Amino acid sequence: MTMRLFLTLKDMNWTDIHPCFEFYNATYIISHNPSILCVFIYIVLFCLCLATVCGNLLVIISIVYFKQLHIPTNYLILSLAVADLLVGVVVFPFSMAQTLTSCLYQETVFCKIRDCFDVTVSTSSILNLCCISIDRYYAICNPLTYKNTVTVRVAGVMIFMTWSVAAMIGISIIIGGHSQGTCDEMCLVDVVLTNVTGPILAFFTPAVLMICIYMKIFIVAQRQRNSIQISKGGVISKTERKATKTLAIVMGVFLLCMTPYFLCIVFLPLASETPPFSLIEALNWLTLSNSMLNPFIYAFFYSWFRSACKIIAFGQIFKSNLANTKLM
């Protein structure tokens, strides 16, 4: 995901290689007779890629097309869906082709481009979730001033800043020369910067921030629910509560998918042995699979998303103008 573990060929166990590779004359080459496991892996990853693209396209089309959904919260969800879509369109194919381009064993322009996209969309996802948590904080903790505080323009600025920061970090990967490829001569500074400082700044700090915000939201929501002195205008609507619950689940799933990989990165320098290649790849794909899960969460909790999906799936938006349709 954001930063692949630094590995060297001498650290790798010769028997612990990708099922699509074979070791021949001291080098790794693509197997001419791929194993059943190799074929199965690519079928599963292709299905994962397809589900990610289709699911997030439905989210994007729904929010863009139906005017009922043109609200600040949904624009932030739209930005997150764009990041997830780019994971399916760009990062997934690059990651699947990683074996064929030997990103594990050498550093090439292709591998650097892959890293740039990977880091950019990963950082964007994290920052988008931070923006969503801030939106939910104002919606629940300051319901009276929420609509005047978090406007469409404010949401637009948050989205612009999110993608700008993510792009700068992604480009810095290429400029700085830090890649997800191998590192034959690795100094302690590289290990600390890439395996410790990077994850702390790019993942753990935003994660702790989001957890603190949602804990505050939960406490305030419980307090207001039990209070009988709230004015009618300040009561949190059922819709806002449900949206907050759904987006908290999105954040929770995100953390469950991401945390194992980043913990692996942080503690790698302390390990006496290099983790198996299969474990590293499994954790990496667990992080990528998060981009597929969000549309399923929306489908489970949001009736408007299910209604929009039915209209889009049956092609009704091409037959007549349904932009003003009231989604239930």
Short mmCIF file of C-alpha atoms in Angstrom, two decimals, residues 42-301:
data_model
loop_
_atom_site.label_atom_id
_atom_site.label_comp_id
_atom_site.label_asym_id
_atom_site.label_seq_id
_atom_site.Cartn_x
_atom_site.Cartn_y
_atom_site.Cartn_z
CA TYR A 42 -5.04 -13.71 -10.75
CA ILE A 43 -8.71 -14.69 -11.15
CA VAL A 44 -9.46 -13.60 -7.58
CA LEU A 45 -7.55 -10.34 -7.99
CA PHE A 46 -9.31 -9.62 -11.30
CA CYS A 47 -12.72 -10.15 -9.66
CA LEU A 48 -11.63 -7.91 -6.79
CA CYS A 49 -10.58 -5.23 -9.27
CA LEU A 50 -13.86 -5.50 -11.22
CA ALA A 51 -15.98 -5.28 -8.06
CA THR A 52 -14.02 -2.24 -6.88
CA VAL A 53 -14.45 -0.39 -10.17
CA CYS A 54 -18.16 -1.20 -10.62
CA GLY A 55 -19.10 -0.49 -7.00
CA ASN A 56 -17.39 2.88 -6.81
CA LEU A 57 -18.68 3.89 -10.26
CA LEU A 58 -22.19 3.36 -8.94
CA VAL A 59 -21.43 5.60 -5.95
CA ILE A 60 -19.96 8.33 -8.17
CA ILE A 61 -22.78 8.25 -10.75
CA SER A 62 -25.43 8.25 -8.02
CA ILE A 63 -24.08 11.31 -6.23
CA VAL A 64 -23.30 13.24 -9.41
CA TYR A 65 -26.60 12.50 -11.18
CA PHE A 66 -29.27 12.76 -8.47
CA LYS A 67 -29.73 16.32 -7.21
CA GLN A 68 -31.12 15.08 -3.90
CA LEU A 69 -27.63 13.84 -3.07
CA HIS A 70 -25.88 17.16 -3.74
CA ILE A 71 -24.94 17.90 -0.14
CA PRO A 72 -21.50 18.49 1.46
CA THR A 73 -21.32 15.08 3.17
CA ASN A 74 -22.03 13.25 -0.08
CA TYR A 75 -19.43 15.32 -1.93
CA LEU A 76 -16.85 14.07 0.57
CA ILE A 77 -18.11 10.52 0.01
CA LEU A 78 -17.80 11.19 -3.73
CA SER A 79 -14.16 12.20 -3.28
CA LEU A 80 -13.50 9.00 -1.31
CA ALA A 81 -15.21 6.97 -4.03
CA VAL A 82 -12.99 8.60 -6.68
CA ALA A 83 -9.93 7.57 -4.67
CA ASP A 84 -11.27 4.02 -4.36
CA LEU A 85 -12.08 3.97 -8.08
CA LEU A 86 -8.51 4.97 -8.92
CA VAL A 87 -7.31 2.10 -6.73
CA GLY A 88 -9.36 -0.27 -8.88
CA VAL A 89 -8.43 1.31 -12.21
CA VAL A 90 -4.76 2.13 -11.63
CA VAL A 91 -3.30 0.55 -8.49
CA PHE A 92 -4.89 -2.90 -8.88
CA PRO A 93 -3.57 -3.49 -12.43
CA PHE A 94 -0.16 -2.12 -11.46
CA SER A 95 -0.06 -4.39 -8.42
CA MET A 96 -1.18 -7.41 -10.44
CA ALA A 97 1.49 -6.64 -13.03
CA GLN A 98 4.06 -6.14 -10.32
CA THR A 99 5.17 -9.75 -10.52
CA LEU A 100 5.58 -9.58 -14.29
CA THR A 101 7.62 -6.37 -14.09
CA SER A 102 9.83 -7.55 -11.24
CA CYS A 103 9.08 -4.65 -8.91
CA LEU A 104 10.06 -6.94 -6.08
CA TYR A 105 13.59 -7.32 -7.35
CA GLN A 106 14.60 -4.12 -9.12
CA GLU A 107 13.71 -0.45 -9.24
CA THR A 108 12.33 0.79 -12.57
CA VAL A 109 10.38 3.81 -13.83
CA PHE A 110 7.30 1.59 -14.03
CA CYS A 111 7.66 0.67 -10.36
CA LYS A 112 8.12 4.32 -9.37
CA ILE A 113 5.00 5.37 -11.28
CA ARG A 114 3.11 2.60 -9.53
CA ASP A 115 4.38 3.85 -6.18
CA CYS A 116 3.35 7.42 -7.00
CA PHE A 117 -0.24 6.42 -7.81
CA ASP A 118 -0.36 4.03 -4.88
CA VAL A 119 0.80 6.59 -2.33
CA THR A 120 -1.37 9.37 -3.81
CA VAL A 121 -4.68 7.48 -3.70
CA SER A 122 -3.84 5.86 -0.34
CA THR A 123 -3.08 9.22 1.24
CA SER A 124 -6.18 10.69 -0.39
CA SER A 125 -8.35 7.97 1.13
CA ILE A 126 -6.96 8.64 4.60
CA LEU A 127 -7.37 12.41 4.28
CA ASN A 128 -10.88 12.06 2.83
CA LEU A 129 -11.88 9.98 5.85
CA CYS A 130 -10.43 12.69 8.10
CA CYS A 131 -12.55 15.30 6.31
CA ILE A 132 -15.63 13.09 6.66
CA SER A 133 -14.99 12.70 10.40
CA ILE A 134 -14.74 16.50 10.73
CA ASP A 135 -18.02 16.87 8.79
CA ARG A 136 -19.71 14.38 11.11
CA TYR A 137 -18.32 16.19 14.15
CA TYR A 138 -19.99 19.44 13.17
CA ALA A 139 -23.22 17.66 12.15
CA ILE A 140 -23.61 15.95 15.52
CA CYS A 141 -21.86 18.30 17.94
CA ASN A 142 -23.03 21.59 16.40
CA PRO A 143 -26.33 20.83 14.65
CA LEU A 144 -27.57 24.42 14.87
CA THR A 145 -24.64 25.90 12.96
CA TYR A 146 -23.72 22.86 10.83
CA LYS A 147 -25.41 23.94 7.59
CA ASN A 148 -23.82 27.38 7.78
CA THR A 149 -20.40 26.00 8.68
CA VAL A 150 -19.99 23.00 6.38
CA THR A 151 -21.23 24.33 3.05
CA VAL A 152 -20.69 22.97 -0.44
CA ARG A 153 -17.90 25.51 -0.88
CA VAL A 154 -16.19 24.38 2.33
CA ALA A 155 -16.48 20.76 1.23
CA GLY A 156 -14.95 21.72 -2.10
CA VAL A 157 -11.98 23.39 -0.38
CA MET A 158 -11.48 20.31 1.83
CA ILE A 159 -11.50 18.04 -1.22
CA PHE A 160 -9.08 20.29 -3.10
CA MET A 161 -6.67 20.38 -0.16
CA THR A 162 -6.96 16.61 0.29
CA TRP A 163 -6.00 15.80 -3.28
CA SER A 164 -3.31 18.50 -3.41
CA VAL A 165 -1.54 17.14 -0.33
CA ALA A 166 -1.94 13.55 -1.57
CA ALA A 167 -0.48 14.44 -4.98
CA MET A 168 2.49 16.26 -3.43
CA ILE A 169 3.27 13.28 -1.22
CA GLY A 170 2.95 10.89 -4.17
CA ILE A 171 5.25 12.98 -6.36
CA SER A 172 7.77 13.26 -3.53
CA ILE A 173 8.13 9.49 -3.64
CA ILE A 174 9.62 9.74 -7.14
CA ILE A 175 11.62 12.91 -6.48
CA GLY A 176 12.96 11.56 -3.20
CA GLY A 177 13.82 8.22 -4.73
CA HIS A 178 11.91 6.17 -2.15
CA SER A 179 10.21 3.32 -3.91
CA GLN A 180 8.49 0.08 -3.15
CA GLY A 181 11.22 -1.75 -4.98
CA THR A 182 14.29 -3.33 -3.44
CA CYS A 183 17.01 -1.57 -1.55
CA ASP A 184 20.33 -3.32 -1.93
CA GLU A 185 22.30 -0.88 0.21
CA MET A 186 20.04 0.22 3.00
CA CYS A 187 21.14 2.58 5.72
CA LEU A 188 19.49 3.06 9.09
CA VAL A 189 18.10 6.45 8.08
CA ASP A 190 16.21 4.89 5.14
CA VAL A 191 14.73 2.26 7.44
CA VAL A 192 13.60 4.82 10.01
CA LEU A 193 12.16 7.24 7.43
CA THR A 194 10.36 4.62 5.37
CA ASN A 195 9.36 1.98 7.90
CA VAL A 196 8.69 4.11 10.98
CA THR A 197 8.32 7.85 10.39
CA GLY A 198 6.33 7.45 7.16
CA PRO A 199 3.57 5.21 8.60
CA ILE A 200 3.33 7.34 11.74
CA LEU A 201 2.76 10.54 9.75
CA ALA A 202 0.75 9.04 6.88
CA PHE A 203 -1.45 6.58 8.77
CA PHE A 204 -1.27 6.32 12.56
CA THR A 205 -1.57 10.06 13.28
CA PRO A 206 -4.68 10.54 11.05
CA ALA A 207 -6.10 7.26 12.41
CA VAL A 208 -5.77 8.38 16.04
CA LEU A 209 -7.27 11.75 15.10
CA MET A 210 -10.31 10.09 13.48
CA ILE A 211 -10.82 7.74 16.42
CA CYS A 212 -10.73 10.67 18.88
CA ILE A 213 -13.22 12.64 16.78
CA TYR A 214 -15.69 9.74 16.54
CA MET A 215 -15.35 9.06 20.28
CA LYS A 216 -16.23 12.69 20.92
CA ILE A 217 -19.17 12.39 18.50
CA PHE A 218 -20.42 9.28 20.30
CA ILE A 219 -20.22 10.95 23.70
CA VAL A 220 -22.04 14.09 22.51
CA ALA A 221 -24.69 12.06 20.67
CA GLN A 222 -25.41 9.98 23.77
CA ARG A 223 -25.58 13.10 25.93
CA GLN A 224 -27.97 14.83 23.56
CA ARG A 225 -30.10 11.72 23.17
CA ASN A 226 -30.63 11.56 26.92
CA SER A 227 -31.19 15.27 27.32
CA ILE A 228 -34.70 16.73 27.34
CA GLN A 229 -33.52 20.34 27.23
CA ILE A 230 -32.47 20.46 23.60
CA SER A 231 -34.38 22.89 21.47
CA LYS A 232 -36.23 21.50 18.51
CA GLY A 233 -33.80 23.10 16.07
CA GLY A 234 -30.83 21.55 17.81
CA VAL A 235 -32.07 17.98 17.83
CA ILE A 236 -29.91 15.70 15.73
CA SER A 237 -32.03 14.24 12.96
CA LYS A 238 -32.37 10.50 12.43
CA THR A 239 -30.75 10.92 9.01
CA GLU A 240 -27.67 12.57 10.50
CA ARG A 241 -27.36 9.83 13.13
CA LYS A 242 -27.60 7.10 10.50
CA ALA A 243 -25.09 8.84 8.26
CA THR A 244 -22.66 9.18 11.16
CA LYS A 245 -23.07 5.51 12.08
CA THR A 246 -22.53 4.40 8.48
CA LEU A 247 -19.45 6.57 7.98
CA ALA A 248 -18.03 5.45 11.33
CA ILE A 249 -18.32 1.86 10.07
CA VAL A 250 -16.55 2.89 6.85
CA MET A 251 -13.72 4.30 8.97
CA GLY A 252 -13.65 1.19 11.17
CA VAL A 253 -13.38 -1.14 8.18
CA PHE A 254 -10.66 1.08 6.76
CA LEU A 255 -8.63 0.82 9.96
CA LEU A 256 -9.11 -2.96 10.15
CA CYS A 257 -7.81 -3.34 6.59
CA MET A 258 -4.90 -0.94 6.96
CA THR A 259 -3.58 -1.46 10.49
CA PRO A 260 -2.02 -4.96 10.07
CA TYR A 261 0.07 -3.81 7.09
CA PHE A 262 1.35 -0.66 8.75
CA LEU A 263 2.14 -2.51 11.99
CA CYS A 264 4.14 -4.95 9.90
CA ILE A 265 6.06 -2.05 8.37
CA VAL A 266 6.83 -0.39 11.71
CA PHE A 267 8.06 -3.55 13.43
CA LEU A 268 10.01 -4.94 10.47
CA PRO A 269 13.32 -3.33 11.54
CA LEU A 270 12.97 -5.11 14.89
CA ALA A 271 12.33 -8.54 13.39
CA SER A 272 15.15 -11.07 13.42
CA GLU A 273 13.86 -12.62 10.19
CA THR A 274 12.21 -11.12 7.13
CA PRO A 275 8.46 -11.86 6.99
CA PRO A 276 7.43 -14.38 4.30
CA PHE A 277 6.67 -12.88 0.91
CA SER A 278 3.19 -14.42 0.98
CA LEU A 279 2.39 -12.64 4.27
CA ILE A 280 3.56 -9.28 2.95
CA GLU A 281 1.50 -9.63 -0.23
CA ALA A 282 -1.57 -10.81 1.69
CA LEU A 283 -1.43 -7.76 3.97
CA ASN A 284 -0.89 -5.48 0.98
CA TRP A 285 -3.94 -6.86 -0.80
CA LEU A 286 -5.96 -6.60 2.40
CA THR A 287 -5.30 -2.85 2.34
CA LEU A 288 -6.29 -2.62 -1.32
CA SER A 289 -9.48 -4.63 -0.79
CA ASN A 290 -10.80 -1.86 1.45
CA SER A 291 -11.59 0.14 -1.69
CA MET A 292 -14.05 -2.55 -2.72
CA LEU A 293 -15.88 -2.69 0.63
CA ASN A 294 -17.19 0.88 0.94
CA PRO A 295 -19.93 0.56 -1.76
CA PHE A 296 -21.19 -2.61 -0.05
CA ILE A 297 -21.41 -0.72 3.25
CA TYR A 298 -23.39 2.07 1.56
CA ALA A 299 -25.69 -0.50 -0.07
CA PHE A 300 -26.36 -2.13 3.30
CA PHE A 301 -27.10 1.05 5.25
#
